[in-house]
Tab-separated table of C-alpha atoms in Angstrom:
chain	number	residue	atom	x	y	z
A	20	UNK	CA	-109.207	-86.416	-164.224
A	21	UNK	CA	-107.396	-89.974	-164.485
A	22	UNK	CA	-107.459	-89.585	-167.869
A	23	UNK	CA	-105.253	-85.969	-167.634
A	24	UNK	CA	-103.231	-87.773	-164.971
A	25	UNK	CA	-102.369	-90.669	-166.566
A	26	UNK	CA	-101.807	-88.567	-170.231
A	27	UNK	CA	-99.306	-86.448	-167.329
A	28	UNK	CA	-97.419	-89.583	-166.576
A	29	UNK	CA	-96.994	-91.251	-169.571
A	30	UNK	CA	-95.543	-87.719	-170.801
A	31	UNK	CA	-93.126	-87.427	-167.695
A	32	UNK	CA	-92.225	-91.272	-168.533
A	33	UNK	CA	-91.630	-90.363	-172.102
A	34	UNK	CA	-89.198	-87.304	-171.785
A	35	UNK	CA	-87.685	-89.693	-168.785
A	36	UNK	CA	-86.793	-92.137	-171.490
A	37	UNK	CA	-85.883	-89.830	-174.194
A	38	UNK	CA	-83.693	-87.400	-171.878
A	39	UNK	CA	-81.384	-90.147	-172.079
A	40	UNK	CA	-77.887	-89.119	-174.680
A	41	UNK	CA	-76.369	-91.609	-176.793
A	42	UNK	CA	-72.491	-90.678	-177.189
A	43	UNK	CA	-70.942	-92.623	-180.450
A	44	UNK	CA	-67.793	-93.158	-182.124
A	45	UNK	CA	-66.569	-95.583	-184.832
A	46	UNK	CA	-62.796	-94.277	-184.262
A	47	UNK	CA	-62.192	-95.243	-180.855
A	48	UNK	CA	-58.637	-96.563	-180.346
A	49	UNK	CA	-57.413	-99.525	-178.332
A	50	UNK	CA	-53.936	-100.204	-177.828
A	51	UNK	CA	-52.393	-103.448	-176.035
A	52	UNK	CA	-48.789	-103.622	-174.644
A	53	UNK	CA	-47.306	-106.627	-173.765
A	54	UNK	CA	-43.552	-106.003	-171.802
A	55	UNK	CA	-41.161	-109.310	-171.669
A	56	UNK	CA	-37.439	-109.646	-171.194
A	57	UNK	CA	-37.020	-110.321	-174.694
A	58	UNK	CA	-39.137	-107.348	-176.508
A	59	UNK	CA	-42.182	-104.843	-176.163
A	60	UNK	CA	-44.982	-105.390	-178.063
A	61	UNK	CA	-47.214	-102.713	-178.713
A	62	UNK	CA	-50.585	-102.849	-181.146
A	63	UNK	CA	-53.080	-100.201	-181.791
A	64	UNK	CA	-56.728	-100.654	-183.377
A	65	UNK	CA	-57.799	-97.434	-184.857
A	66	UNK	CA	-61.853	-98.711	-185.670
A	67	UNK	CA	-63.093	-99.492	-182.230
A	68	UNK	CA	-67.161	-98.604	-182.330
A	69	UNK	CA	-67.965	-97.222	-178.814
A	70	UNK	CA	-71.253	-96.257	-177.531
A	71	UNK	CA	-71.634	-94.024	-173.839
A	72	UNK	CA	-75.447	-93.020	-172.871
A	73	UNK	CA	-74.941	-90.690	-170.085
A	74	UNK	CA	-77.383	-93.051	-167.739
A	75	UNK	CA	-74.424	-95.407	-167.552
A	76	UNK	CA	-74.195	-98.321	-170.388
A	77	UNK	CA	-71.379	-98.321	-171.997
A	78	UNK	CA	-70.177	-100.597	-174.973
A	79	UNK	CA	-66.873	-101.192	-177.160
A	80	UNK	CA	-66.606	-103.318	-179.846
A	81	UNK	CA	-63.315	-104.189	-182.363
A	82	UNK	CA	-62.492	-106.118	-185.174
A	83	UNK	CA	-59.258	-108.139	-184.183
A	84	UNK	CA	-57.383	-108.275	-187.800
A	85	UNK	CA	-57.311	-104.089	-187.343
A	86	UNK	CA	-54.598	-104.243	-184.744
A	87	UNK	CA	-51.653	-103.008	-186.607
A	88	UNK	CA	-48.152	-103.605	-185.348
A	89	UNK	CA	-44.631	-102.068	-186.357
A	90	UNK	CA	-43.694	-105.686	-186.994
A	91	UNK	CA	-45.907	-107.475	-189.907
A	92	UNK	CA	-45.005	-110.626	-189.196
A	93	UNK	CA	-46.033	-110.489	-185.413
A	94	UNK	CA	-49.336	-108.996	-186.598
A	95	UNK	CA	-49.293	-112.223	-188.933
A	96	UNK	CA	-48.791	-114.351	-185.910
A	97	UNK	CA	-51.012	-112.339	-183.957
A	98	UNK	CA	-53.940	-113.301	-185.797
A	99	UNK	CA	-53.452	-117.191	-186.109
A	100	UNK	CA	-55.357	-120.093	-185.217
A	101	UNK	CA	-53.108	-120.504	-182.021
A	102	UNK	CA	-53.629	-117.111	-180.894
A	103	UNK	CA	-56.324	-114.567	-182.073
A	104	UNK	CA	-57.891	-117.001	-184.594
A	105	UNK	CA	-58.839	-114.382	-185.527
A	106	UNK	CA	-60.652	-115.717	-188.764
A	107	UNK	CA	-62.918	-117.627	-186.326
A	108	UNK	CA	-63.354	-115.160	-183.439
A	109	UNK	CA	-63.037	-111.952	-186.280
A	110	UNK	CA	-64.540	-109.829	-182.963
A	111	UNK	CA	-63.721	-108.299	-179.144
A	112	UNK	CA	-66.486	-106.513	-177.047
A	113	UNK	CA	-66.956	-104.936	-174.164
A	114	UNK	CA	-70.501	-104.623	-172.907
A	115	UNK	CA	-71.414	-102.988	-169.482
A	116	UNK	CA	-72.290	-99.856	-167.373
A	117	UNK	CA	-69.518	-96.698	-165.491
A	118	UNK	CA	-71.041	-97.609	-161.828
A	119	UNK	CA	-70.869	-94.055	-160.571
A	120	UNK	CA	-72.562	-92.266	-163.846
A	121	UNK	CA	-74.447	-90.510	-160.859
A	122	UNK	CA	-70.854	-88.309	-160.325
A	123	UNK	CA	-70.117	-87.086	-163.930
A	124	UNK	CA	-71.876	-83.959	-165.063
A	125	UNK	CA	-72.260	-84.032	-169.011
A	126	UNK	CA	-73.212	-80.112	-169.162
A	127	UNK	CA	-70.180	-79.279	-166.823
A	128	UNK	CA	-66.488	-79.240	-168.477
A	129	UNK	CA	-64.335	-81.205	-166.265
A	130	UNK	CA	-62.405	-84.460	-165.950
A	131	UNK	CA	-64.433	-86.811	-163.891
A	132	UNK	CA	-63.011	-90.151	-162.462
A	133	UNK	CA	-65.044	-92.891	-163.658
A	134	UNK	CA	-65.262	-97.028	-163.089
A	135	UNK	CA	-66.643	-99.356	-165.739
A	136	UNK	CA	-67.384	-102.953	-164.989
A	137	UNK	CA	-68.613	-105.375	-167.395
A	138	UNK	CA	-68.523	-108.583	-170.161
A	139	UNK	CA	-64.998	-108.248	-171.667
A	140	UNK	CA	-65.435	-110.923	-174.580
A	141	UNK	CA	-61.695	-111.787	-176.539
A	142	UNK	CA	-61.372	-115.137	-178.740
A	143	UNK	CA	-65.194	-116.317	-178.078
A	144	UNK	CA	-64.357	-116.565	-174.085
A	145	UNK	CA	-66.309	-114.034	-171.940
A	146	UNK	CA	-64.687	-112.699	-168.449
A	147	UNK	CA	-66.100	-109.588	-166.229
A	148	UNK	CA	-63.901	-106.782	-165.693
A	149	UNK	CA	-63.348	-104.068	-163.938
A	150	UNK	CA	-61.458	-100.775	-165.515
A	151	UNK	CA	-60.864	-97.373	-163.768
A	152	UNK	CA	-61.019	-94.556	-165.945
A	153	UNK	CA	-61.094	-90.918	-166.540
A	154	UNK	CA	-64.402	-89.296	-168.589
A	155	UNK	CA	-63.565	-86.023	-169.866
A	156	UNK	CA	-66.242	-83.165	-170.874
A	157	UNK	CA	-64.514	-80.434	-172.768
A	158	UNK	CA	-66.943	-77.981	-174.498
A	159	UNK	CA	-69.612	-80.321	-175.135
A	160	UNK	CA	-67.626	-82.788	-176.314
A	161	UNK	CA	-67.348	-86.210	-174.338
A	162	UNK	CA	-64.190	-88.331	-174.056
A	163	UNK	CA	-63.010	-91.737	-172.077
A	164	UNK	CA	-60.049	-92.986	-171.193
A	165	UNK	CA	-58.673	-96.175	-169.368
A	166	UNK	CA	-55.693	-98.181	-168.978
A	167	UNK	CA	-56.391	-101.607	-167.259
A	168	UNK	CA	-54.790	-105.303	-167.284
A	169	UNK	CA	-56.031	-108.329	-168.153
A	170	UNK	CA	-54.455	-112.062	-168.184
A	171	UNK	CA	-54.211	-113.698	-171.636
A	172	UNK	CA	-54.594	-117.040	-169.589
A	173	UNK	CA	-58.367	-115.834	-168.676
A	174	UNK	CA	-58.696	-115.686	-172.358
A	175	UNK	CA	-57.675	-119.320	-172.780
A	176	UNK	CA	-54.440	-117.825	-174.957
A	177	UNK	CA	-52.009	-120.121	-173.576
A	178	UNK	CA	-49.131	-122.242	-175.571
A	179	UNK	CA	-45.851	-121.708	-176.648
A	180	UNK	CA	-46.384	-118.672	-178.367
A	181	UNK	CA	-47.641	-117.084	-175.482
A	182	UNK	CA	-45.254	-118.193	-172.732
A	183	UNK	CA	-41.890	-116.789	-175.249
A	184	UNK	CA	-42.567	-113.727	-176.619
A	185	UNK	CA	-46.105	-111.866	-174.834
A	186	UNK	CA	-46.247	-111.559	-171.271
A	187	UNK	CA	-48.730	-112.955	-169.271
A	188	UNK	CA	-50.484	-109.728	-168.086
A	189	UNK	CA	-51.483	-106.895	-171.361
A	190	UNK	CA	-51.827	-103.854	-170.728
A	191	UNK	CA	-54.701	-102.322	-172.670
A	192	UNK	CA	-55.620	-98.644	-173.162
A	193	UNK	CA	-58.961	-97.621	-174.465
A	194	UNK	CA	-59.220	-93.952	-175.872
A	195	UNK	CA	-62.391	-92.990	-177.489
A	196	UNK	CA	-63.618	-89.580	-178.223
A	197	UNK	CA	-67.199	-89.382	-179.356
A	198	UNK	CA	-68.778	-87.226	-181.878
B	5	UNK	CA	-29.551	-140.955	-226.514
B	6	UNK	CA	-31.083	-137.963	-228.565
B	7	UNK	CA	-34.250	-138.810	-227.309
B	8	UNK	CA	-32.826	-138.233	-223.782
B	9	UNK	CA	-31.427	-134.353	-224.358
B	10	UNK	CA	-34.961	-133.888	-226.044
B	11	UNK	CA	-36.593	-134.803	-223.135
B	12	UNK	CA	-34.042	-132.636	-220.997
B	13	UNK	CA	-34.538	-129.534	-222.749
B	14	UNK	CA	-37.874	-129.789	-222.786
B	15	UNK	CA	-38.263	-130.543	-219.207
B	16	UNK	CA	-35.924	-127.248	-219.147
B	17	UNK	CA	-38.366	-125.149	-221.089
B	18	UNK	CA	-40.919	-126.095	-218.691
B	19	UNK	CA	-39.266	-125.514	-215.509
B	20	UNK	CA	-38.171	-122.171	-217.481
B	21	UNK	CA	-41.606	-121.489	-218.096
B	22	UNK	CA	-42.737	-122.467	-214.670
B	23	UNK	CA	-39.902	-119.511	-213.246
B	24	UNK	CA	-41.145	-117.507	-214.899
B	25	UNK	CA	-44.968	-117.418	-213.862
B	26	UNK	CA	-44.107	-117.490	-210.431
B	27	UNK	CA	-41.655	-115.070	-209.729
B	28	UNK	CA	-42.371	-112.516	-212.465
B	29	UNK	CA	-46.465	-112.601	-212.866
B	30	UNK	CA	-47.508	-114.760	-209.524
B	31	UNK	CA	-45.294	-113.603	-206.875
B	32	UNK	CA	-45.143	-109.961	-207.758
B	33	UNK	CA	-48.942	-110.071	-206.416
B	34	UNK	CA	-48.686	-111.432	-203.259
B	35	UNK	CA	-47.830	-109.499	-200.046
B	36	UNK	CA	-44.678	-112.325	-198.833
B	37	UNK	CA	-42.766	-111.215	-202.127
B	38	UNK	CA	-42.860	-107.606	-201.039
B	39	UNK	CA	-42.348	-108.229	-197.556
B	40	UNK	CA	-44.816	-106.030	-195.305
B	41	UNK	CA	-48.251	-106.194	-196.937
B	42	UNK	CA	-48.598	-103.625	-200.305
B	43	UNK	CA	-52.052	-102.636	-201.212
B	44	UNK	CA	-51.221	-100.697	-203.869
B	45	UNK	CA	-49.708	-104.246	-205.535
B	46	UNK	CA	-52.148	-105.947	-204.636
B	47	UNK	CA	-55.312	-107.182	-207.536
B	48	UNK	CA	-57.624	-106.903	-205.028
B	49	UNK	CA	-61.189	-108.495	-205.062
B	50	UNK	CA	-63.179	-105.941	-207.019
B	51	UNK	CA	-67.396	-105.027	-205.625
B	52	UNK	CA	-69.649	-102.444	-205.037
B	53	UNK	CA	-70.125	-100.500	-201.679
B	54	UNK	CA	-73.744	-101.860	-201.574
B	55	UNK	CA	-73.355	-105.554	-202.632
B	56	UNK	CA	-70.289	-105.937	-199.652
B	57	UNK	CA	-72.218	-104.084	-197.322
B	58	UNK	CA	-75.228	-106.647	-198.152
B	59	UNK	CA	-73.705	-109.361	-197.775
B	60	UNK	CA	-72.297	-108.709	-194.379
B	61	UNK	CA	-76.103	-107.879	-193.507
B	62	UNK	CA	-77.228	-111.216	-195.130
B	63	UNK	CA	-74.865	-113.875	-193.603
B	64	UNK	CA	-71.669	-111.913	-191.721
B	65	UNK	CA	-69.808	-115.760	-191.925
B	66	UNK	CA	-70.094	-116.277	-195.314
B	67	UNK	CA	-69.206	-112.941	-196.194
B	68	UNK	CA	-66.262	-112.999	-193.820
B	69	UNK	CA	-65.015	-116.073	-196.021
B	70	UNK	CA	-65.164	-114.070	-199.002
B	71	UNK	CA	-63.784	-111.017	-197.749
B	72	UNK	CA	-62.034	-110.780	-194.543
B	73	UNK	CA	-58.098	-109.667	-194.632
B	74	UNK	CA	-58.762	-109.222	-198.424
B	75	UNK	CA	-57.716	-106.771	-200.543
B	76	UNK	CA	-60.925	-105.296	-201.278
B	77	UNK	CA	-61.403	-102.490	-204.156
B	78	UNK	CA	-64.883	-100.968	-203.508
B	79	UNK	CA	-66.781	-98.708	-205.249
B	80	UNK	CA	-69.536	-96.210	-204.026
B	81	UNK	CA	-71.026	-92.782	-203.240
B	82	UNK	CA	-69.707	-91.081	-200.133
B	83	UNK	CA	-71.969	-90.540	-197.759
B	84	UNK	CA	-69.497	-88.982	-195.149
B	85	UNK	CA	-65.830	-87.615	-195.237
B	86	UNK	CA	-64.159	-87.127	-191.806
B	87	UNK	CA	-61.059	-86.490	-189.797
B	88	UNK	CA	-60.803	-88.898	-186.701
B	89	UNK	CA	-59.309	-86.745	-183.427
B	90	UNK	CA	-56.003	-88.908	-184.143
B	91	UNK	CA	-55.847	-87.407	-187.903
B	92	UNK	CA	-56.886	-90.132	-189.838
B	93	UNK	CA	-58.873	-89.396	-193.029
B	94	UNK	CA	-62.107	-91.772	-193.239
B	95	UNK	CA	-64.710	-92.274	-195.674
B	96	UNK	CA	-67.840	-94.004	-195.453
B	97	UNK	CA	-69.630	-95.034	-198.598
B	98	UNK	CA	-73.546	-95.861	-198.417
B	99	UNK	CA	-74.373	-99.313	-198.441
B	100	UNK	CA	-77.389	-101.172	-199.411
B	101	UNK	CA	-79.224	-99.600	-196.434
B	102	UNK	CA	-79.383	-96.528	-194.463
B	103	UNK	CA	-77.948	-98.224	-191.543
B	104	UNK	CA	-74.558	-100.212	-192.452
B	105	UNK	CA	-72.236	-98.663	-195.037
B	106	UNK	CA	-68.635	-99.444	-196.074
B	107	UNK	CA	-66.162	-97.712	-193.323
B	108	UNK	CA	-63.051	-96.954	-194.652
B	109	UNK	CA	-59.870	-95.550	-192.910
B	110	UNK	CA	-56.998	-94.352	-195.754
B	111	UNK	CA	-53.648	-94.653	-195.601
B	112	UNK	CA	-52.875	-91.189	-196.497
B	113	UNK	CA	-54.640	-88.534	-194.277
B	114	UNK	CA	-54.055	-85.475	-196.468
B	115	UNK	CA	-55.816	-87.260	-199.806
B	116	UNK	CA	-58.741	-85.513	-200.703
B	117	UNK	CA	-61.753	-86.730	-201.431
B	118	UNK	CA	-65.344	-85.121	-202.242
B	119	UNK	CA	-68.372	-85.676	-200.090
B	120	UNK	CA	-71.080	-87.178	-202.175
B	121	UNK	CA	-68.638	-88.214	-205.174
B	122	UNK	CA	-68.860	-91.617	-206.642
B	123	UNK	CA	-65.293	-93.293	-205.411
B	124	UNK	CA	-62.917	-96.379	-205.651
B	125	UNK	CA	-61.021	-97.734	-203.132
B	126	UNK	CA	-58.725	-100.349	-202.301
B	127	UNK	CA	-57.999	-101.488	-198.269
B	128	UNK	CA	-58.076	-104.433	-196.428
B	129	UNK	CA	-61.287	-105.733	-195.180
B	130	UNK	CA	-61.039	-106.366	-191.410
B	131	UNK	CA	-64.778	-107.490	-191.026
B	132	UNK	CA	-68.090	-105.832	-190.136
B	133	UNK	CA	-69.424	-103.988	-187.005
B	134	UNK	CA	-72.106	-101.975	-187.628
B	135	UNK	CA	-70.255	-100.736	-190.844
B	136	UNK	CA	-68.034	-102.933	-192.517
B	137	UNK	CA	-64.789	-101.992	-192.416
B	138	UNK	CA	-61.876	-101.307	-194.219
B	139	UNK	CA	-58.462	-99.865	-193.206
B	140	UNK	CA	-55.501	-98.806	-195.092
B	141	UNK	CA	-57.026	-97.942	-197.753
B	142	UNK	CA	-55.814	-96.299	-201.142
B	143	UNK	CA	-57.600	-94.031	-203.622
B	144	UNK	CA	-58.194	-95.807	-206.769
B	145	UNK	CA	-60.396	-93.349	-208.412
């Protein structure tokens, strides 16, 4: 009889941990807009890896030099030592959880407000964050999207190249649509 | 005094020489000659879908040295062909295992390309996540 029972549980634990979905995407697009007196600046990575289970965790990753700008030479400026380094710190992630999972219904179509909070990590310096959302379920597929801000001083990306031409605050917007 | 226009022209010839190199074989390959960055000008650094993709699984620092912001002409087998949602034509070739391959995004959206056909490509390396990627890429062959 313990034997049947405990056979019983460890089945119920197993589908527990195997209901769980995995949504994924390698082309997941985030986009940063910087707005100063002197000019917009506006970048877009089209490779952003992005990983949803439907229990909560959620995950973003990027490779910095994929930003592409209009302007090559800000991309070029973008991605030195003083700024991006980008050939030290080649990587951004975000690693954390959408807090009220509990409210979206994967199986129902519908556009559910959502809140992610987590490890936002940008030039090897690691800050939590907070970013309101929208999830969307259309048809079976699943889709995020957020706009949020973030201070390139909490980054450490400070100096001159900063304080002339990017604002202090970015605005970043994170669209991902997963297979 | 002969000695002297000698040495002239022949300090000429090399400066001539010199020109020459630079501006007509050198500079014609890199991207500040062209302005904005041209792939299709570019030599590019030429290696298989599987060695790149094993080297990024061996030691992602030294291969980052080698390759990032490169041009990068890869060749493999295409293990997927896919439309992003934003329209954007990628191909991933298999790399040296089952679980990181060679992610590349091409420039032109409508080129075609077979699933399962041995390919060449030439993009610019941006690093590795769990693919290593490449973006705006052109068809070689």
């Amino acid at each position: 009889m313990k034997k049947v029972l405990l056979v019983a549980v460890a089945f119920v634990g197993f589908t527990a941990v195997h209901a769980q979905k995995i949504y994924a995407t390698k082309s997941a697009q985030v986009k940063f807009f910087s707005s100063t007196k002197a000019e917009d600046i506006e970048a877009t990575n089209s490779q952003a890896e992005s990983k949803l289970s439907d229990k909560g965790p959620l995950m973003f990753s990027l490779l910095i030099k994929g930003f592409r700008f209009e302007n090559e030479l800000m991309q070029e400026h973008f991605n030195e030592k003083d700024y991006m380094n980008s050939d030290q710190y080649p990587k951004s992630e975000f690693k954390g959880t959408i807090t009220n999972v509990a409210t979206v219904n994967f199986t129902k179509d519908g556009a559910y407000p959502v809140v992610a909070e987590g490890n936002l990590t940008i030039r090897g310096v690691t800050q939590k964050v907070t970013a309101k959302g929208t999830l969307t379920v259309a048809g079976g597929k699943v889709s995020t999207k957020s706009v949020f801000k973030i201070k390139a001083k909490d980054f450490g990306l400070t100096g001159k190249l900063i304080t002339g031409t990017i604002s202090e605050e970015l605005e970043i917007t994170v669209t991902a649509k997963y297979d | 005094m002969k000695k002297k226009i000698i040495l002239s022209i022949l300090a000429l010839i090399v400066l001539v020489i010199i020109g020459v190199w630079f501006f007509v074989i050198y500079a014609p390959t890199t991207s500040w000659y062209w302005g904005n960055r041209n792939i299709a000008r570019e030599k590019g650094i030429t290696v298989t879908a599987t060695a790149i993709s094993q080297a990024y699984t061996n030691n992602e620092d030294s291969a980052n040295k080698l390759y990032l912001n490169k041009a990068i002409q890869v060749t493999g087998e295409t293990s997927e062909v896919k439309k992003t949602e934003d329209g954007k034509l990628t191909v991933t070739l298999k790399g040296a295992d089952a679980f990181s391959g060679v992610y590349c995004t091409l420039k032109d959206s409508t080129a075609s390309v077979q699933n399962g056909a041995t390919v060449t490509l030439k993009g610019i390396c941006t690093g590795h996540l769990s693919d290593v990627v490449i973006i705006d890429a052109i068809i070689v062959k």
